[in-house]
Coordinates of C-alpha atoms and ligand atoms in Angstrom, one line a residue:
X24 CA -5.2 93.5 156.0
X25 CA -5.4 90.0 156.4
X26 CA -5.1 88.8 160.3
X27 CA -2.5 86.5 161.2
X28 CA -5.0 83.4 161.1
X29 CA -6.6 83.9 157.5
X30 CA -2.4 82.8 156.6
X31 CA -3.3 79.5 156.7
X32 CA -2.7 78.0 153.3
X33 CA -5.3 75.8 150.9
X34 CA -4.6 72.8 151.9
X35 CA -5.0 69.5 149.1
X36 CA -4.6 66.0 150.5
X37 CA -3.4 64.0 147.6
X38 CA -5.0 60.4 148.0
X39 CA -4.5 57.2 146.4
X40 CA -3.3 53.5 146.4
X41 CA 0.0 52.6 146.3
X42 CA 1.9 53.6 143.2
X43 CA -1.4 55.5 141.8
X44 CA 1.0 58.4 141.0
X45 CA 0.9 60.8 143.7
X46 CA 4.7 61.6 143.2
X47 CA 4.0 62.5 139.6
X48 CA 1.2 64.0 140.2
X49 CA 2.9 66.8 143.3
X50 CA 6.3 67.1 141.2
X51 CA 4.0 68.4 138.1
X52 CA 2.4 71.1 140.4
X53 CA 6.3 72.0 142.3
X54 CA 7.0 74.4 138.9
X55 CA 4.2 76.7 140.5
X56 CA 6.6 79.4 143.4
X57 CA 3.4 79.4 145.3
X58 CA 2.7 76.2 145.9
X59 CA 4.6 74.0 149.3
X60 CA 5.0 70.8 148.2
X61 CA 4.9 68.2 151.1
X62 CA 6.1 64.2 149.7
X63 CA 4.8 61.6 152.1
X64 CA 7.7 60.8 154.9
X65 CA 8.7 58.0 153.3
X66 CA 12.5 58.8 154.8
X67 CA 11.3 59.5 158.2
X68 CA 9.3 55.6 158.8
X69 CA 12.6 54.1 157.1
X70 CA 15.1 55.7 159.9
X71 CA 13.2 56.5 163.0
X72 CA 16.4 56.6 165.3
X73 CA 18.0 54.4 163.1
X74 CA 15.1 52.1 163.0
X75 CA 13.7 51.1 159.4
X76 CA 10.1 51.1 160.6
X77 CA 8.9 50.5 157.3
X78 CA 10.8 47.5 156.5
X79 CA 9.8 46.0 160.1
X80 CA 6.2 46.5 159.5
X81 CA 6.1 44.7 156.2
X82 CA 8.3 42.1 157.6
X83 CA 6.2 41.1 160.7
X84 CA 2.9 43.3 160.7
X85 CA 1.4 42.3 163.7
X86 CA 4.0 42.6 165.9
X87 CA 5.4 46.1 163.8
X88 CA 1.9 47.7 162.8
X89 CA 1.2 49.6 165.9
X90 CA 4.5 51.3 166.3
X91 CA 4.8 51.8 162.7
X92 CA 1.3 53.4 162.5
X93 CA 1.7 55.4 165.7
X94 CA 4.7 57.0 163.7
X95 CA 2.9 57.7 160.5
X96 CA 0.2 59.5 162.3
X97 CA 3.0 61.7 164.0
X98 CA 4.9 62.3 161.1
X99 CA 1.6 63.2 159.2
X100 CA 1.0 65.6 162.3
X101 CA 4.0 67.1 161.8
X102 CA 3.1 68.0 158.2
X103 CA -0.2 68.7 159.0
X104 CA 0.9 71.7 160.9
X105 CA 4.2 72.3 158.7
X106 CA 4.4 76.5 158.5
X107 CA 4.6 77.8 155.3
X108 CA 5.0 81.0 154.0
X109 CA 2.8 79.6 150.2
X110 CA -0.7 80.3 149.9
X111 CA -1.1 76.7 148.7
X112 CA -0.1 73.5 151.0
X113 CA -0.1 70.2 148.3
X114 CA 0.6 66.9 151.0
X115 CA 1.2 63.5 149.6
X116 CA -1.6 61.8 151.7
X117 CA -2.6 63.0 155.2
X118 CA -3.5 62.2 158.7
X119 CA -7.0 60.9 157.6
X120 CA -6.0 58.4 154.9
X121 CA -3.5 56.8 157.9
X122 CA -6.6 56.4 160.1
X123 CA -9.3 55.9 157.2
X124 CA -7.4 53.7 155.3
X125 CA -4.0 51.9 156.7
X126 CA -5.1 51.7 160.2
X127 CA -8.8 50.5 159.3
X128 CA -7.4 47.7 157.2
X129 CA -4.9 46.2 159.7
X130 CA -7.9 46.8 162.5
X131 CA -10.2 44.8 160.4
X132 CA -7.6 42.2 159.1
X133 CA -7.0 41.6 162.9
X134 CA -3.1 42.3 162.3
X135 CA -4.0 45.3 164.7
X136 CA -5.6 44.4 168.0
X137 CA -8.6 45.9 168.9
X138 CA -6.4 47.9 171.9
X139 CA -3.7 49.3 169.8
X140 CA -6.3 50.5 167.2
X141 CA -8.0 52.0 170.1
X142 CA -5.4 54.0 171.5
X143 CA -4.3 55.1 167.6
X144 CA -7.9 56.3 167.0
X145 CA -8.2 58.2 170.7
X146 CA -5.0 59.8 169.3
X147 CA -6.5 60.5 166.1
X148 CA -9.8 61.7 167.4
X149 CA -7.8 64.3 170.0
X150 CA -5.8 65.5 167.1
X151 CA -8.8 65.9 164.7
X152 CA -10.4 68.0 166.9
X153 CA -8.4 70.0 169.1
X154 CA -5.0 70.0 166.7
X155 CA -7.3 69.9 163.8
X156 CA -5.5 69.4 160.2
X157 CA -7.7 71.6 158.2
X158 CA -8.1 70.1 154.7
X159 CA -9.8 72.0 151.8
X160 CA -9.6 69.9 148.8
X161 CA -8.8 65.8 148.6
X162 CA -8.0 65.3 145.0
X163 CA -8.0 61.2 144.6
X164 CA -5.9 59.4 142.4
X165 CA -8.4 56.5 141.1
X166 CA -6.9 53.3 139.7
X167 CA -7.1 49.9 139.6
X168 CA -5.3 47.4 141.6
X169 CA -3.9 45.7 138.5
X170 CA -2.6 48.8 136.8
X171 CA -0.9 49.8 140.2
X172 CA 0.5 46.3 140.9
X173 CA 2.5 46.3 137.6
X174 CA 3.9 50.3 138.4
X175 CA 4.8 48.6 141.8
X176 CA 6.4 46.1 140.4
X177 CA 8.6 48.2 137.9
X178 CA 9.6 51.0 141.1
X179 CA 10.9 48.0 143.0
X180 CA 10.6 49.9 146.4
X181 CA 12.7 47.3 148.9
X182 CA 10.1 47.0 151.3
X183 CA 7.0 46.5 149.1
X184 CA 8.8 43.4 147.7
X185 CA 6.4 41.8 150.1
X186 CA 3.2 43.3 148.8
X187 CA 0.7 41.3 147.2
X188 CA -1.8 42.4 144.4
X189 CA -4.5 41.1 147.2
X190 CA -3.1 43.7 149.6
X191 CA -3.5 46.5 146.7
X192 CA -7.1 45.1 145.7
X193 CA -8.0 46.1 149.5
X194 CA -6.1 48.9 149.8
X195 CA -8.2 50.1 147.1
X196 CA -11.4 49.3 148.5
X197 CA -10.7 51.1 151.4
X198 CA -10.1 54.2 149.5
X199 CA -13.0 53.7 147.2
X200 CA -15.3 53.6 150.7
X201 CA -13.4 56.6 152.1
X202 CA -13.6 58.9 149.0
X203 CA -15.8 57.3 145.8
X204 CA -18.6 55.7 147.6
X205 CA -18.2 57.7 150.6
X206 CA -19.9 54.7 152.6
X207 CA -17.3 54.7 155.5
X208 CA -16.2 57.7 157.7
X209 CA -16.3 61.3 156.5
X210 CA -14.6 63.3 154.2
X211 CA -12.9 65.7 155.9
X212 CA -12.8 68.0 152.3
X213 CA -14.7 68.2 148.8
X214 CA -13.3 65.0 146.7
X215 CA -12.2 65.7 143.2
X216 CA -11.2 62.0 141.2
X217 CA -9.0 61.5 138.6
X218 CA -8.5 59.2 136.5
X219 CA -4.9 57.8 137.6
X220 CA -5.2 54.9 135.4
X221 CA -4.2 56.9 132.5
X222 CA -0.8 56.3 131.2
X223 CA 2.1 59.1 132.2
X224 CA 2.2 60.2 128.3
X225 CA -1.1 61.3 128.7
X226 CA -1.8 62.2 132.4
X227 CA -0.9 65.6 131.8
X228 CA -3.8 66.9 130.5
X229 CA -5.7 65.2 133.4
X230 CA -3.8 67.5 135.9
X231 CA -4.3 70.4 134.0
X232 CA -7.9 69.9 133.6
X233 CA -8.1 70.2 137.3
X234 CA -5.4 73.1 137.9
X235 CA -7.9 75.8 138.5
X236 CA -9.5 73.9 141.2
X237 CA -6.0 73.1 142.9
X238 CA -4.4 76.1 142.4
X239 CA -7.4 78.0 144.0
X240 CA -7.5 81.5 142.6
X241 CA -8.7 82.8 146.0
X242 CA -5.8 81.4 148.1
X243 CA -3.4 83.0 146.0
X244 CA -5.1 86.3 145.6
X245 CA -5.5 86.8 142.2
X246 CA -7.7 89.5 141.2
X247 CA -10.8 88.0 139.8
Ligands
8LK318 C1 -0.7 57.8 156.0 C2 -0.2 56.7 155.5 C3 0.4 56.4 154.3 C4 0.9 55.2 154.5 C5 1.9 54.3 153.5 N1 1.9 52.8 154.0 C6 2.8 51.9 152.9 C7 2.3 51.9 151.5 C8 3.7 52.0 151.0 O1 4.2 50.6 150.6 C9 4.5 52.6 151.5 C10 4.6 54.1 151.3 O2 3.7 54.8 151.2 O3 4.1 52.7 153.1 C11 1.1 52.4 154.8 O4 1.0 51.0 155.5 N2 0.4 53.2 156.1 C12 0.5 54.5 155.5 N3 0.1 55.7 156.3

């Protein structure tokens, strides 16, 4: 019989730029009853004890960048630690993209001062060695900045009114360095790359191509 520890779910993190279709992807897999789907806790970032940290961060990134990213790191850890009876857990983003894409960019841009970035990094190192949020697969929804910019405008999220195409280009590069060229940081799991520029009308086939990888037959105990 499986020991308690073996009950850890097959954990898949969905990574990609703003507007890369992560929510659409997650919704496609909601129909499987053995999959736990955890969307990015944007509602928590919009209301931390009544404070809209997401809004504050976009309004004055220098002043609120650390506050926001510190809370993001906590909420992502909570998601990684979330106990589910399901054999498969899909998460929108992760503590890894928080550190390697968003915090790294704020630090490189000089928006996050070195002392602040160091504190976030010390938390990140301790969490990823001691609390070790395990990840088994990374799905990288790879897009072009111009495509996601148009989608972001159409989605018209209040706090993102201040987001420029240039910012999306830079966040794209952070994802490319981490997950595609793999020139920066380590990948905590194997990466499958999807062409997420595809229009919603045809993206379904792209998802279905990778379903066997994601609905890991081992995890759901399918007799092979
Ligand atoms: C893990 C993580 C997600 C995340 C999202 N964001 C921003 C990008 C989007 O505008 C919004 C929701 O993803 O939050 C951020 O600045 N830093 C982040 N770190």
